[in-house]
Every structure is written in C-alpha cells, then in structure tokens.
Coordinates of C-alpha atoms in Angstrom, one line a residue:
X247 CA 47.3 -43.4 77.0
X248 CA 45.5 -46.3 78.9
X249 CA 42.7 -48.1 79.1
X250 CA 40.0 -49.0 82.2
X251 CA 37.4 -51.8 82.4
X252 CA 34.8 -51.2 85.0
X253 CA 32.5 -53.8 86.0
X254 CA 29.5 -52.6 88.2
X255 CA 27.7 -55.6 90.1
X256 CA 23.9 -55.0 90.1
X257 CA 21.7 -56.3 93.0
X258 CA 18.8 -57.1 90.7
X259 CA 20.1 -56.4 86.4
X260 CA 24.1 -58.1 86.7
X261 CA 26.8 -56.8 85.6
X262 CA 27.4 -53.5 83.7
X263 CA 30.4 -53.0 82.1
X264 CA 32.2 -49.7 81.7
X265 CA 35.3 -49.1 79.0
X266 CA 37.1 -46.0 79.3
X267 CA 39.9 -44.9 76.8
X268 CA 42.1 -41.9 77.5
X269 CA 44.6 -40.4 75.6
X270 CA 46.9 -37.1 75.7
X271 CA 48.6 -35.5 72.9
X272 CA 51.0 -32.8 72.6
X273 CA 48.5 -30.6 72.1
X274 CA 45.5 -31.8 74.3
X275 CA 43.9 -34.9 75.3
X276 CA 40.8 -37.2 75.0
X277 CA 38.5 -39.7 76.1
X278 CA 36.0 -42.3 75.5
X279 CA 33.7 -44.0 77.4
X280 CA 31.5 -47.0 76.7
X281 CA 28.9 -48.6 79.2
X282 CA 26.6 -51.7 78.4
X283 CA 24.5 -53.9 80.2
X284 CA 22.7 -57.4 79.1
X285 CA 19.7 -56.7 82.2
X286 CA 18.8 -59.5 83.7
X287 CA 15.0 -58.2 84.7
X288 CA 14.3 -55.4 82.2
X289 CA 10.6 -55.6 83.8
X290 CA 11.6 -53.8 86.6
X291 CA 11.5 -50.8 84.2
X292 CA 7.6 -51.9 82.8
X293 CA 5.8 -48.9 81.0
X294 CA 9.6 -46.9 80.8
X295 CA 12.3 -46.4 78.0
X296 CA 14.5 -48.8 80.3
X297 CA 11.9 -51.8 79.6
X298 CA 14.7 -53.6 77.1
X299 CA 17.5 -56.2 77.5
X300 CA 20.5 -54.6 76.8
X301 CA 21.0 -51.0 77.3
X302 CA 24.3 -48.8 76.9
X303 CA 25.6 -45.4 76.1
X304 CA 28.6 -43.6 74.6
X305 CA 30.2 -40.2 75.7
X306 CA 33.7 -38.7 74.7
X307 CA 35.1 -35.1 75.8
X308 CA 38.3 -33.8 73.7
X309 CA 40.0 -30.3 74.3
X310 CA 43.2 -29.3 72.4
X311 CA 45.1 -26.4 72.0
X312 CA 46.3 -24.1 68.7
X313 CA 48.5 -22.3 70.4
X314 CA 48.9 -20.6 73.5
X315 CA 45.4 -18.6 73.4
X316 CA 43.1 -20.9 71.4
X317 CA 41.5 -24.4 71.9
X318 CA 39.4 -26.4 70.6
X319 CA 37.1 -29.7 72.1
X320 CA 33.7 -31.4 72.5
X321 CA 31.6 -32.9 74.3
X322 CA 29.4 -35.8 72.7
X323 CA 26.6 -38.3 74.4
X324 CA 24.9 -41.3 72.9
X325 CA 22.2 -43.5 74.6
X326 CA 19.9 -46.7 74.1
X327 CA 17.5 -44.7 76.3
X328 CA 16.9 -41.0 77.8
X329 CA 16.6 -43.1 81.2
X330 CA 19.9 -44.5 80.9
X331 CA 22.2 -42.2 83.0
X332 CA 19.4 -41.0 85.5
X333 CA 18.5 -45.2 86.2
X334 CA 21.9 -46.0 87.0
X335 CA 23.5 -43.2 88.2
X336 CA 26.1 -42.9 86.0
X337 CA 26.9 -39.2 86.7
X338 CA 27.4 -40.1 90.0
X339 CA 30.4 -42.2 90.0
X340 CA 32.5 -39.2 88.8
X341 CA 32.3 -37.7 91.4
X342 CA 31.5 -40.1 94.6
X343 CA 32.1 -37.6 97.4
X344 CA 29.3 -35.3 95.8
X345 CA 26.0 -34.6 97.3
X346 CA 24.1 -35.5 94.7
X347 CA 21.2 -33.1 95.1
X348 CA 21.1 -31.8 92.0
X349 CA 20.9 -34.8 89.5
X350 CA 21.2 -33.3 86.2
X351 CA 18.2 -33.3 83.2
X352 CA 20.1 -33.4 80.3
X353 CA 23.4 -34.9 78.5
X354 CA 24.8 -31.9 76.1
X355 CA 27.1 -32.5 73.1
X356 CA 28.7 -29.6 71.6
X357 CA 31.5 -28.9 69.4
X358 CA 33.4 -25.0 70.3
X359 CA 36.3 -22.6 69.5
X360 CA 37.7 -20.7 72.5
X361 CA 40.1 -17.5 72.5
X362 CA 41.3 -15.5 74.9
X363 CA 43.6 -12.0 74.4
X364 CA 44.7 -9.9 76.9
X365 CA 41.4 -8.0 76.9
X366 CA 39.0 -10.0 74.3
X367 CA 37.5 -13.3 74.4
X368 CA 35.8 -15.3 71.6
X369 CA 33.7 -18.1 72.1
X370 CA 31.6 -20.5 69.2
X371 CA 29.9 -23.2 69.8
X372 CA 27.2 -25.9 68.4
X373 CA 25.1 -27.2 71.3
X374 CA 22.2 -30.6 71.5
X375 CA 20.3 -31.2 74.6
X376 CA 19.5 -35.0 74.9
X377 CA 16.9 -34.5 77.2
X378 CA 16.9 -37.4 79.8
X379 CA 12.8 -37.0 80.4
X380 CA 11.6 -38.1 76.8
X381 CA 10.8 -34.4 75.3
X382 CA 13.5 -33.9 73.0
X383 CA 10.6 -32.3 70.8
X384 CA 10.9 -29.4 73.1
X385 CA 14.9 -29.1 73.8
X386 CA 16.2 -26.6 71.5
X387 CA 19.3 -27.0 69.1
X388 CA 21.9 -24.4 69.2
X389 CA 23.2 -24.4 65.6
X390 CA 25.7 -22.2 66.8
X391 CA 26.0 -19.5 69.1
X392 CA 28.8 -16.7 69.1
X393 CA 30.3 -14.4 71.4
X394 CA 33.0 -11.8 70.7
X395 CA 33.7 -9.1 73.2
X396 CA 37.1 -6.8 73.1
X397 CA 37.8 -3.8 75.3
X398 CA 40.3 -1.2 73.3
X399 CA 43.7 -0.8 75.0
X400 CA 44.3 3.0 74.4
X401 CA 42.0 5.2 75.4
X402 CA 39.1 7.4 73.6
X403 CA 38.3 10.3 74.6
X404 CA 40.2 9.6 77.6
X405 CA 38.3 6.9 78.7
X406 CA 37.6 3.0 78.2
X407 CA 35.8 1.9 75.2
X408 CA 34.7 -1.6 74.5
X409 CA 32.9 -3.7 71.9
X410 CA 30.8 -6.7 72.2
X411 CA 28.4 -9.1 69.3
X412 CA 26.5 -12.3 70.2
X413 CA 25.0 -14.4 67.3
X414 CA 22.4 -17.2 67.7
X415 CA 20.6 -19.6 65.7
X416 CA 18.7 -22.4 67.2
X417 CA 15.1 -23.9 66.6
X418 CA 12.9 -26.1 68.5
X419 CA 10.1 -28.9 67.2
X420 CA 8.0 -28.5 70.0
X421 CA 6.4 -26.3 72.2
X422 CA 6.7 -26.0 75.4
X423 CA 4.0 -24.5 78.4
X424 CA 4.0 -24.2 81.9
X425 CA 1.7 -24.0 84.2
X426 CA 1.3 -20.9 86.4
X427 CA -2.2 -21.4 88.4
X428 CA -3.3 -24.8 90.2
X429 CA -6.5 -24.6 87.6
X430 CA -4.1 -25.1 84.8
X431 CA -1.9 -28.1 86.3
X432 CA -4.8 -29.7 87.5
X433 CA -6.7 -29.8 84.5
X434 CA -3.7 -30.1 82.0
X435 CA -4.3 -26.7 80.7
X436 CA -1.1 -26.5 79.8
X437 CA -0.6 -29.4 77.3
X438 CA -0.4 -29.2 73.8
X439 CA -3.3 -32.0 73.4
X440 CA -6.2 -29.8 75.7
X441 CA -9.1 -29.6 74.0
X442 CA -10.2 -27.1 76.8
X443 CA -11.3 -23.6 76.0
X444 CA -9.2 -22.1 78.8
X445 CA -6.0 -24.4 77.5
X446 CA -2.7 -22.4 76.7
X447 CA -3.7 -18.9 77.4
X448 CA -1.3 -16.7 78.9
X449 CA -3.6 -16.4 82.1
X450 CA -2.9 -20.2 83.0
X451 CA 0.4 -20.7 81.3
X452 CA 4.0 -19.8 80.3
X453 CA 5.2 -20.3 76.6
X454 CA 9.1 -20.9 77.7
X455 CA 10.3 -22.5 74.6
X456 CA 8.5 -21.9 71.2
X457 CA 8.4 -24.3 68.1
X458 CA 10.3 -22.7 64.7
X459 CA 13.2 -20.8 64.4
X460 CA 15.2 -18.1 65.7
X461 CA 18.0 -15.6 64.7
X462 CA 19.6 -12.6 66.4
X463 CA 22.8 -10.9 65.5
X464 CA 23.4 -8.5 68.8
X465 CA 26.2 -5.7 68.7
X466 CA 26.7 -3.2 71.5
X467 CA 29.7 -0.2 71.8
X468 CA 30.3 1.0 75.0
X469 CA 32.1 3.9 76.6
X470 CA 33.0 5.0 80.2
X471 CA 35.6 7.7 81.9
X472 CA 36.0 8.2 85.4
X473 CA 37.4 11.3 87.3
X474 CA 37.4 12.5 90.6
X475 CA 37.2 16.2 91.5
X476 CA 38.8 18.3 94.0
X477 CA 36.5 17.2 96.9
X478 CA 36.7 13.8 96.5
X479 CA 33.6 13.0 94.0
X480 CA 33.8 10.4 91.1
X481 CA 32.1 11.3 88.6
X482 CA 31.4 8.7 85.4
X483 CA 29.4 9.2 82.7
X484 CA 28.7 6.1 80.6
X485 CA 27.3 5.8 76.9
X486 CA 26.2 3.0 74.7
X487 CA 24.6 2.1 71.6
X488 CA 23.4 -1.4 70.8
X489 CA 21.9 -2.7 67.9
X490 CA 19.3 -6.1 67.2
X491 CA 18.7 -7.7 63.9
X492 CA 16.1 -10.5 64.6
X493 CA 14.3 -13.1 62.4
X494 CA 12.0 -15.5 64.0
X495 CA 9.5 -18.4 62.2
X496 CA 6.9 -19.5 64.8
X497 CA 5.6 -22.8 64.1
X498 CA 1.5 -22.2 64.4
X499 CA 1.3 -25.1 66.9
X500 CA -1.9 -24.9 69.1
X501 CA -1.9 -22.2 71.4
X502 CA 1.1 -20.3 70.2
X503 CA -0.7 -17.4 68.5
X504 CA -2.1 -16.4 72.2
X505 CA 1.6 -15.4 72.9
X506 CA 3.5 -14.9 69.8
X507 CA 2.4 -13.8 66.4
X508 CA 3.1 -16.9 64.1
X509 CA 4.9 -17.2 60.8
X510 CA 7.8 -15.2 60.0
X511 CA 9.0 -11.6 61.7
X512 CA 11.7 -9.7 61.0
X513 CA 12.8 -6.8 63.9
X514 CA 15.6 -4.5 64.1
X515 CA 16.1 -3.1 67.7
X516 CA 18.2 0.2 68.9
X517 CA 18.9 1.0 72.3
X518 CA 21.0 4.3 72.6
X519 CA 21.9 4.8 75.9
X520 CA 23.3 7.9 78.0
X521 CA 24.5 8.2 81.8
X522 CA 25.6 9.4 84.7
X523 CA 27.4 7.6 87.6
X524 CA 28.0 9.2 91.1
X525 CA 30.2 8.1 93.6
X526 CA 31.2 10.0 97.1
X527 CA 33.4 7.7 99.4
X528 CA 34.3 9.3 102.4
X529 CA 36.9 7.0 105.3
X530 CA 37.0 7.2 108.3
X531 CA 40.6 5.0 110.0
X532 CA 40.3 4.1 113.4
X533 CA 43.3 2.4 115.8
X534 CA 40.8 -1.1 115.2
X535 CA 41.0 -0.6 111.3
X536 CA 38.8 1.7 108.3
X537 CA 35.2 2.2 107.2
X538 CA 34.8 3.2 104.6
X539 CA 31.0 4.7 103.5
X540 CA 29.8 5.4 100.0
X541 CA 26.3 6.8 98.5
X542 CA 25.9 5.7 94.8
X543 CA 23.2 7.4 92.2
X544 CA 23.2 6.3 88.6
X545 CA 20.6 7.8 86.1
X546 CA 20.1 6.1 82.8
X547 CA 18.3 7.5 79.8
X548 CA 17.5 6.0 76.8
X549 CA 14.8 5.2 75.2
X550 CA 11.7 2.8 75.3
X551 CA 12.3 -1.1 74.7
X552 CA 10.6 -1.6 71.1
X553 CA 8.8 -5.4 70.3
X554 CA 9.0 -5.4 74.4
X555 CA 7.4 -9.2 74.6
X556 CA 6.1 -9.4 71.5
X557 CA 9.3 -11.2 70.4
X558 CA 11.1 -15.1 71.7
X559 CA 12.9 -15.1 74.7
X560 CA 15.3 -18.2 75.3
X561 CA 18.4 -16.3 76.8
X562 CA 16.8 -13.7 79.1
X563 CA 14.3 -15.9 81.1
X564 CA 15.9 -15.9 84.8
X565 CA 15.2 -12.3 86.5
X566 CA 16.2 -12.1 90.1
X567 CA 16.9 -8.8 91.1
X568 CA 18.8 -8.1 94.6
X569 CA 22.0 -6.2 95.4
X570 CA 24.2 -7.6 92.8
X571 CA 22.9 -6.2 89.9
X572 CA 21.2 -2.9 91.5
X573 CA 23.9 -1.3 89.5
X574 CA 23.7 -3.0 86.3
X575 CA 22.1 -0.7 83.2
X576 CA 21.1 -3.3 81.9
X577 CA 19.5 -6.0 84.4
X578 CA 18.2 -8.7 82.0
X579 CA 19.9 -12.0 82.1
X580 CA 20.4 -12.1 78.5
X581 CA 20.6 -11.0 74.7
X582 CA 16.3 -11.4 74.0
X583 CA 15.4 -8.2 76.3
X584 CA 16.6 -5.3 76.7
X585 CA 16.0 -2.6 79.3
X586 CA 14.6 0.6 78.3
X587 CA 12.9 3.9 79.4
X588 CA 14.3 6.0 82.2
X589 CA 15.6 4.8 85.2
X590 CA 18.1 5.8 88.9
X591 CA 19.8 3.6 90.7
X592 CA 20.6 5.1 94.1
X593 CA 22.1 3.1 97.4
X594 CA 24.8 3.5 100.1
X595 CA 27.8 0.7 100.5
X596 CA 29.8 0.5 103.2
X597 CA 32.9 -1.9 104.0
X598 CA 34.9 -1.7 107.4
X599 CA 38.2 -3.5 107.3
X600 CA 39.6 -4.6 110.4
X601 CA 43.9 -4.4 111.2
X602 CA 43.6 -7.8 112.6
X603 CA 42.3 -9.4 109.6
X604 CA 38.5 -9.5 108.7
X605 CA 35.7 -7.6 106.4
X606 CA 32.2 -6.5 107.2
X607 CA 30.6 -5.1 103.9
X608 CA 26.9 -3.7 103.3
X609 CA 25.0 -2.4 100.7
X610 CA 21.4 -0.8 100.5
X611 CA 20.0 0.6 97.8
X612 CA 16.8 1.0 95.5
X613 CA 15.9 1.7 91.6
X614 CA 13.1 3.9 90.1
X615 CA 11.8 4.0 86.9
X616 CA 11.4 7.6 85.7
X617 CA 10.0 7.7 82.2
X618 CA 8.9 6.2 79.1
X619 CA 7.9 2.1 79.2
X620 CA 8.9 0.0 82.4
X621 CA 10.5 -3.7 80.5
X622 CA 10.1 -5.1 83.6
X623 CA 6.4 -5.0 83.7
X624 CA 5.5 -5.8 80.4
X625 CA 4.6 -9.3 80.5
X626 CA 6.3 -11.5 77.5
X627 CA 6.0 -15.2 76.8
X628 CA 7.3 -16.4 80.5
X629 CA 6.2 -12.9 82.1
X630 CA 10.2 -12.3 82.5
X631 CA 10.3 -8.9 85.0
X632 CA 6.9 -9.5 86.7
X633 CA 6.8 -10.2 90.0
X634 CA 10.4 -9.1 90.1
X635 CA 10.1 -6.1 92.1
X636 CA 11.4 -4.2 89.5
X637 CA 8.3 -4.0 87.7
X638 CA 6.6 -1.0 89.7
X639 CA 7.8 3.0 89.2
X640 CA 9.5 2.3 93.2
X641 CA 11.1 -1.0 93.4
X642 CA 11.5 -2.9 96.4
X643 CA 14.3 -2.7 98.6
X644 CA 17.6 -4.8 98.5
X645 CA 20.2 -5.2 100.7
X646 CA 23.3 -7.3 101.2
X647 CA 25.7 -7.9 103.8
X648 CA 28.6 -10.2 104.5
X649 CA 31.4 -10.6 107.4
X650 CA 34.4 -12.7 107.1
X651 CA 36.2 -12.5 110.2
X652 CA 38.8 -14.9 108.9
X653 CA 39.9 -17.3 106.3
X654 CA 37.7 -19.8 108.7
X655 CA 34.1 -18.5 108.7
X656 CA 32.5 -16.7 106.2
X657 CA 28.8 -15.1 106.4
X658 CA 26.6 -13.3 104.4
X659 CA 22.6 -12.4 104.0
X660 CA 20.8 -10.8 100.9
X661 CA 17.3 -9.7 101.6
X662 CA 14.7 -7.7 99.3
X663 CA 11.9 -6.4 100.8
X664 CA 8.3 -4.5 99.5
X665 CA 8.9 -0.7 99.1
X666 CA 5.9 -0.4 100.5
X667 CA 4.9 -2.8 103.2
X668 CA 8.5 -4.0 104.1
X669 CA 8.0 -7.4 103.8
X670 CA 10.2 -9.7 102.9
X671 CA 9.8 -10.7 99.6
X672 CA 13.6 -12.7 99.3
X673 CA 15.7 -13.4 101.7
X674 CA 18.8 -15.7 101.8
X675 CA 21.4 -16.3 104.8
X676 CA 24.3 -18.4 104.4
X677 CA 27.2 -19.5 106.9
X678 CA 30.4 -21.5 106.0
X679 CA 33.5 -22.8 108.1
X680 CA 36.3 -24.5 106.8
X681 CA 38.7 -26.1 109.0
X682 CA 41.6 -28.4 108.6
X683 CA 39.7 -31.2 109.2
X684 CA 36.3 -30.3 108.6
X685 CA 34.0 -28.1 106.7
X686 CA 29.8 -27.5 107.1
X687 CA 27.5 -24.8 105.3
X688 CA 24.4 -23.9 106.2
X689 CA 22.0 -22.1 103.6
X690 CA 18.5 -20.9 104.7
X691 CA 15.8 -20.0 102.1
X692 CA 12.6 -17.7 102.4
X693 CA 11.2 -16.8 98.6
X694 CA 7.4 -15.2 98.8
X695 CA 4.8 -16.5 96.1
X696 CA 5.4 -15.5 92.4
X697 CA 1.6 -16.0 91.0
X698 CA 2.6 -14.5 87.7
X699 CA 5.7 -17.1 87.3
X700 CA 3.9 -20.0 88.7
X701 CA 5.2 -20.2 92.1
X702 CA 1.5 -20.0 93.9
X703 CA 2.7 -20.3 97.8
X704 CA 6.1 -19.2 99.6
X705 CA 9.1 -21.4 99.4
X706 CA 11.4 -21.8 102.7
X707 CA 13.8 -24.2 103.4
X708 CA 17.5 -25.5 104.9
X709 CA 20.2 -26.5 103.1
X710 CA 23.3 -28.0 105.0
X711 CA 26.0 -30.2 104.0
X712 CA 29.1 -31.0 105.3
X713 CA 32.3 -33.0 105.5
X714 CA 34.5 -34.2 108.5
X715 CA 38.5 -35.9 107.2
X716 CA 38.2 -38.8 110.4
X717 CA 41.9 -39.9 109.0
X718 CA 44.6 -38.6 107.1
X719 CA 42.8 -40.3 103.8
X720 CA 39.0 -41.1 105.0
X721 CA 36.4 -38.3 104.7
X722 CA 32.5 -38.7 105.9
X723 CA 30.1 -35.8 104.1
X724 CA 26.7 -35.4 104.7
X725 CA 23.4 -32.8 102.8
X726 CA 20.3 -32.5 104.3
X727 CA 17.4 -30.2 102.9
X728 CA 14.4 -29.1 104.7
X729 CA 11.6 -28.2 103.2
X730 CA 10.4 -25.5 105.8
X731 CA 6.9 -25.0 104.4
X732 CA 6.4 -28.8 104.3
X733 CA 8.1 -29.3 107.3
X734 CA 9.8 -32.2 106.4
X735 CA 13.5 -33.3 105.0
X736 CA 12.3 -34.0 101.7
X737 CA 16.4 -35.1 100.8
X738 CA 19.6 -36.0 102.7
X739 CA 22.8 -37.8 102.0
X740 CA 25.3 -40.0 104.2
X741 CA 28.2 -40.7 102.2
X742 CA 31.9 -42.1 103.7
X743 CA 34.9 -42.6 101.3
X744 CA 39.1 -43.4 101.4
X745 CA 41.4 -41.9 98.6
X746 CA 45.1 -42.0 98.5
X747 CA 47.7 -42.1 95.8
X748 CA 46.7 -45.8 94.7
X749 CA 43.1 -46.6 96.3
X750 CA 39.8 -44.8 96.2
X751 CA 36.7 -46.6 98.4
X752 CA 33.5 -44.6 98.8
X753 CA 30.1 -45.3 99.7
X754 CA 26.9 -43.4 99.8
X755 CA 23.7 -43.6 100.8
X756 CA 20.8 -41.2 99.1
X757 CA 17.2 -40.6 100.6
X758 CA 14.9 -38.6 98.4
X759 CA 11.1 -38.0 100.0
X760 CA 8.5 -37.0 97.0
X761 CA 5.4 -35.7 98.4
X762 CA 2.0 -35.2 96.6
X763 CA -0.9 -33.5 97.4
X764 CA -3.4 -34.1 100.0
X765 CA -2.9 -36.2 103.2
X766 CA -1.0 -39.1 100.9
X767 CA 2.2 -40.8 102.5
X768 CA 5.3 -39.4 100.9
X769 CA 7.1 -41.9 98.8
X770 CA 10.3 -43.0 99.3
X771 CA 13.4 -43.6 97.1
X772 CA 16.7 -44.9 98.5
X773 CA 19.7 -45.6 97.0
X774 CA 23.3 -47.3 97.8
X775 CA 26.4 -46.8 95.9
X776 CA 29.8 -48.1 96.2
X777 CA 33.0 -47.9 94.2
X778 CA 36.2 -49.3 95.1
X779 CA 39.3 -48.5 92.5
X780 CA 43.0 -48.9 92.2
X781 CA 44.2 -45.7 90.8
X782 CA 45.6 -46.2 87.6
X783 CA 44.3 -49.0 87.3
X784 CA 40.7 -49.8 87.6
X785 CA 37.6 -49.4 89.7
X786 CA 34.3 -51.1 90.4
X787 CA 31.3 -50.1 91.6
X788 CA 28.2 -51.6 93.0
X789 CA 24.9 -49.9 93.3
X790 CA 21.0 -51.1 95.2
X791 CA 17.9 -49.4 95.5
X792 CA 14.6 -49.8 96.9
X793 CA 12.4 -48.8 94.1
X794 CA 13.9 -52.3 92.3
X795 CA 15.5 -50.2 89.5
X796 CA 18.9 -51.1 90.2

C-alpha cells in the first residue's frame, strides 16, 4: 500500500490538493482519490456550477479476482460540481503525454461481474453517467445490463453452434432532442420548453434518449458449417433464430408522442433467419510472393423487422456502414434493431503477400436488399439507417484497402461511394510510421452531409499527431486538427516531458479555436500544464490558462 499527497499550484484559485490511497491484496487491488480546493477567486467561474469556495471530488476504482476466470471491481465518482474535472483538468494529469483532443463528457460509476471460459464470456454490470454539462435529467441509468454468449465445443450437425442473451434495464428523467435542420437550432425547436408549433417534430429533430423506462431480454441461437467441394468452393450455410421480449413506459413529456407512442408497451420480436455463404479463393504464387483473389456472395432471408421504429433505441444508434461489416447479417450496432427482409451481400477481396515481408489487401463489394421491408430506411426516433447508404434497394459502394510494407509504415483508405453517381459519400486515409525514436500519424477526413442525422454540410479535415524521443528519457509529442471546410486549425497540442525509473516532468500546452457563425473572430482558449513527480513518491502539478479559469 502507500499513500500520495499532490499539491497543484494555481496561477489565479491556490492550491489544490490531491490524496491518493492505493492498496493491493492477494486477490486484487484498489484505490482512492480525493481532490479539494479552498478557491481563492470563485468569481472567475460567475453564472457556472464552479461559482463556490471550496470545491472537491472523490473517485475510487477496485478490481479483484475469484479465481482464475472471474473478477469483480468498480468504478465510482463524486463531485461538488459537474464542472469540476472539465475546469481543472483533472483527467489530464493521468495521462500527461496524451493529446488531449478528446476531453471526455462524463464520469461513470459502475459496479460488474466479469467471466471468461474457454469459449463463453459473461459480463453484468450497474452503470451512472454523471454528466459533466448539467443534464443529468437526460443521462440514463443502467440498472443493470447482462451479456452471456457461449459457443458449444462439440459439434451439431457437424458444424459450430453458439448461444448468446443480453438483458437491460435502465430509465431516463428527461428527454432528450436534437436538432437536425438550422431552422430548429436556431429557433430552439428542439427544447423541451418551445412553445413553437413546429417544436419537437421529427422533421426538425431527433428524440435520442426518451424519458421512462425500458426493458429487453434478447436471446439469439446460431448455427454455421463450412465445407469446401472438389473444385475448391466454400460453401456455408448459416441459421439463426432470435427472440425480443420488450417492455417500455414512455413518460408523456412534451413532444414525445410525435415519435413514440406514450404509456406502457409490451413487444415480443422474432427474427428467424436462413443463409447461404459463398466463397471461391483462387492463388496465384509468384517468385515475389502470393495473391490471393476471392469473390464473396451471401444471401440472407428472413423475415420483415416487426415494431421497425416504433419502439426505443439506446444501443443501436451509431450506423456506419463501409467494408467492415459488408458481411455482417446483421449490421445494426446494437440489441434495439434488428435487420430484417431479404438481403445479398456480394464483393471480391484480394490480399497479395510479399516473401520479403509486407501485405497489400483490398476489398470491394456491395449489398442489395431483395424483399420484404428495408430496416434501414425506416426512419425511428434518431432516423438510425437513413442516410446510411444502406437504406436504398442498391447500396452504395464500399471499398477498403491497406499496405503494410513493414513493421514501420502502415497505410490504409476506406471509401464509400453513391451507387449511382460515384461520389464520394465517406472516405478516410490514414498513414502511420513508427520508428525507434519517433512516431507520426496522419488521418484525413471527407464525410458528405447527412440532412436526415443532422449533419447539414460536408465534414473534411486533418488529423496528425506525433511524437519524437530527443533523449534516452525526454519525449516531445505534438496533434494538430484541421478543419478543412473551415480552413482553419481549430486544435493543436505541443507537449514535452522526462520519465525514468524515479522522475516524471511533463509540460503541455493546449490551443482549442471555437468558431461561431458569421464573420465573428474565433475565440480562443489556451491552456498550460505541468507536473513534476518522484515516482513512488509524489508529484505536483501546476496549471494557467487564458480564459482565467485556472
């Protein structure tokens, strides 16, 4: 066990003070943090939560073993104020060779049960969000949440069968809406307090989080064999049957009856599901190394989705469809939808390998929807599938490739493009090198408009970072993204830091541009941190910034 006492000298509040216990047991270990701070000038926070003298938090995170294939653990936050962390940083200091362009939103506690088998895995949990913005009204609780998922180690008729459930109960107080046109977030359509005819309809706004309750006990059987015939075919039918129980209570909060029917529903989903996987690889080995190329077809039946949006939908919201899941039956994110109606997957892969080391691999492919009710264009509470490119009888195009010449440089693009006009309606390219001294990736960005999901005008941008070891122990990183569209570097880092076996000095310097609309300046916010700490020991850490919030 030990014990750390952190002091962090303010430019403009004094002195924080951080107390850190940590212990480790036979069995697992423990820890316990405690931050305070008497502020010196608490009107530098006027009109926010941080406008009080003292102000402090408490977070612990435990994880112990029951034997040797379950564990146990939680997580837990407690603040003065939802401003807390995000005002000081606090997240930051763990890790102070970061980036720091993603700050996060929200502390979680949670209490869970992990095991792992050889082939099953079982996983409960109790989750709260403590929402670092104020709308804790609007941040669901996870009561508990409960995944089992086994796959059978013998055979049935001689092939692979597997079993999975997922449980769920949360609720929510408030509602939450989104704004989808430049009408609605102009004019606050979107709020729970407009008093304007047009306010909450599904034409200006997104329900993503309803107010009530919600229950869903998912189970799903699964079955697969795979053979290959005398010329070289694999062949692999597939079958599965999956069944929802569903109970929801929808608070009758204004504007909720445009997208979900309010008061209490009861559903019971099935989704039996038959198909057929094809798979002809045919090699070709040169002196310089192999290629491999392979067409792929997969037809699905089954039949249509029933309650398709007419029910929640907390776990399925994200739908981004490109060459990773082009094969996938079922191509929600989540539990809340599920795919139905007909549907073929066809594409070709390819994947050269090289003697002398290296990969080049490619895959281009498209899905059609053959029958019955397309989920992917039925519009739902947050218009999940729309926009998608999924949500037409010929989807678009996707397309993948990546090279890694060595253990060096690694590249890679994915790209989806309209199966009609060819434009490009996604694409991503990406570029890494790791050296022994120093490392840089480049990311660049080109998403078209998503009306339907809010996103009104293309998105395009640059992410770099990188990182450069000037000494055996001192390391200078730097992030820079462009936003392409705005032509400007809305964010960038410079951060410089020393760690060895007893000492840890870093210091880094974070520029974030925020711009509004019209020909207003952008305003600025800069911020200096620096942490000096004997291993072991202790460390300290001073922090400045511009806005006068430090």
């Amino acid at each position: 066990m030990d014990a750390t006492i952190t002091p962090r000298f303010m430019s403009r509040q004094g002195v924080m003070l951080q107390g850190e216990f940590r212990q480790r047991l036979i069995d697992g270990a423990y820890q316990i943090r405690a931050y305070g701070i008497d502020q010196l000038d608490p009107g530098a926070f006027a009109g926010q939560p941080g406008d009080r003298q003292f102000r402090g938090a408490v977070d612990t995170q435990g994880q112990f073993a029951l034997n040797d294939k379950w564990v146990w653990g939680w997580d837990g936050v407690l603040m003065s104020d939802y401003y807390f962390f995000s005002d000081y940083r606090l997240y930051q200091y763990r890790d102070p060779l970061g980036s720091f362009l993603l700050l996060p939103t929200e502390a979680l506690s949670q209490l869970y049960l992990t095991g792992v088998g050889n082939r099953s895995f079982f996983d409960a949990r109790t989750m709260y969000w403590l929402s670092y913005s104020g709308n804790q009204s609007q941040v669901p609780i996870v009561y508990p949440v409960i995944d089992y998922s086994n796959v059978l180690n013998y055979p049935v008729f001689g092939g692979e069968f597997s079993y999975k459930t997922n449980f769920v109960n949360l609720s929510r107080d408030g509602s939450v809406f989104d704004p989808i046109t430049t009408t609605a977030n102009t004019n606050s359509l979107c709020t729970t307090a407009s008093a304007d005819p047009l306010a909450r309809l599904p034409s200006q706004c997104l329900l993503r989080g309803f107010p009530g309750t919600y229950t869903r006990l998912t189970a799903e059987a699964q079955w697969r064999k795979s053979f290959t015939d005398p010329f070289g075919q694999i062949w692999t039918p597939f079958a599965s049957l999956r069944a929802d129980a569903i109970n929801s209570s929808v608070s009758n909060q204004p504007g909720v009856s445009n997208f979900l029917p309010v008061g209490d529903t009861q559903a019971f989903r099935l989704m039996p599901t038959v198909g057929l996987e094809y798979r002809y690889p045919f090699i070709n080995i040169q002196p310089w190394g192999s290629t491999t190329v392979e067409p792929i077809a997969q037809i699905i039946i089954r039949p249509n989705e029933t309650y398709a949006g007419k029910l929640p939908n907390e776990d399925a919201q994200s739908m981004v469809f490109d060459a990773s899941n082009l094969f996938s039956v079922d191509k929600f994110s989540g539990y809340d939808r599920v795919e139905g109606g007909g549907r073929a997957n066809v594409g070709v892969q390819s994947t050269t390998q090289f003697d002398k080391g290296g990969a080049v691999k490619v895959l281009f492919g498209q899905s059609y929807h053959l029958f019955g009710l397309n989920s992917f264009a039925v519009q739902d509470t947050i218009n999940t599938g729309l926009n998608s490119g999924l949500d037409k009888p010929r989807s678009d195009y996707v397309t993948s490739a990546s090279y890694s010449p060595n253990s060096t440089y690694t590249f890679s693009v994915r790209s989806r493009m309209d199966e009609q006009t060819w434009n490009v309606q996604r694409f991503e390219a990406e570029g890494r090198a790791n050296f022994n001294r120093w490392s840089i990736a480049v990311l660049y960005g080109n998403y078209a408009a998503q009306p339907e999901l809010g996103y009104l005008t293309r998105r395009e941008g640059i992410l770099t970072t990188g990182s450069l070891k000037v000494a055996s122990n001192w390391v200078v990183s730097g992030s820079a993204r462009w936003d392409l569209e705005a032509n400007k570097i809305n964010q960038y880092v410079l951060g410089a830091g020393y760690v060895d076996d007893c000492f840890v000095l870093a210091a880094n310097y974070v520029t974030s541009y925020s711009y509004s609309a019209g020909s207003a300046p952008p305003v600025l916010s800069h911020a200096f941190m620096f942490q000096i700490g004997l291993r072991t020991l202790a460390t300290s850490s001073t922090t400045s910034g511009s806005s006068g919030l430090q």
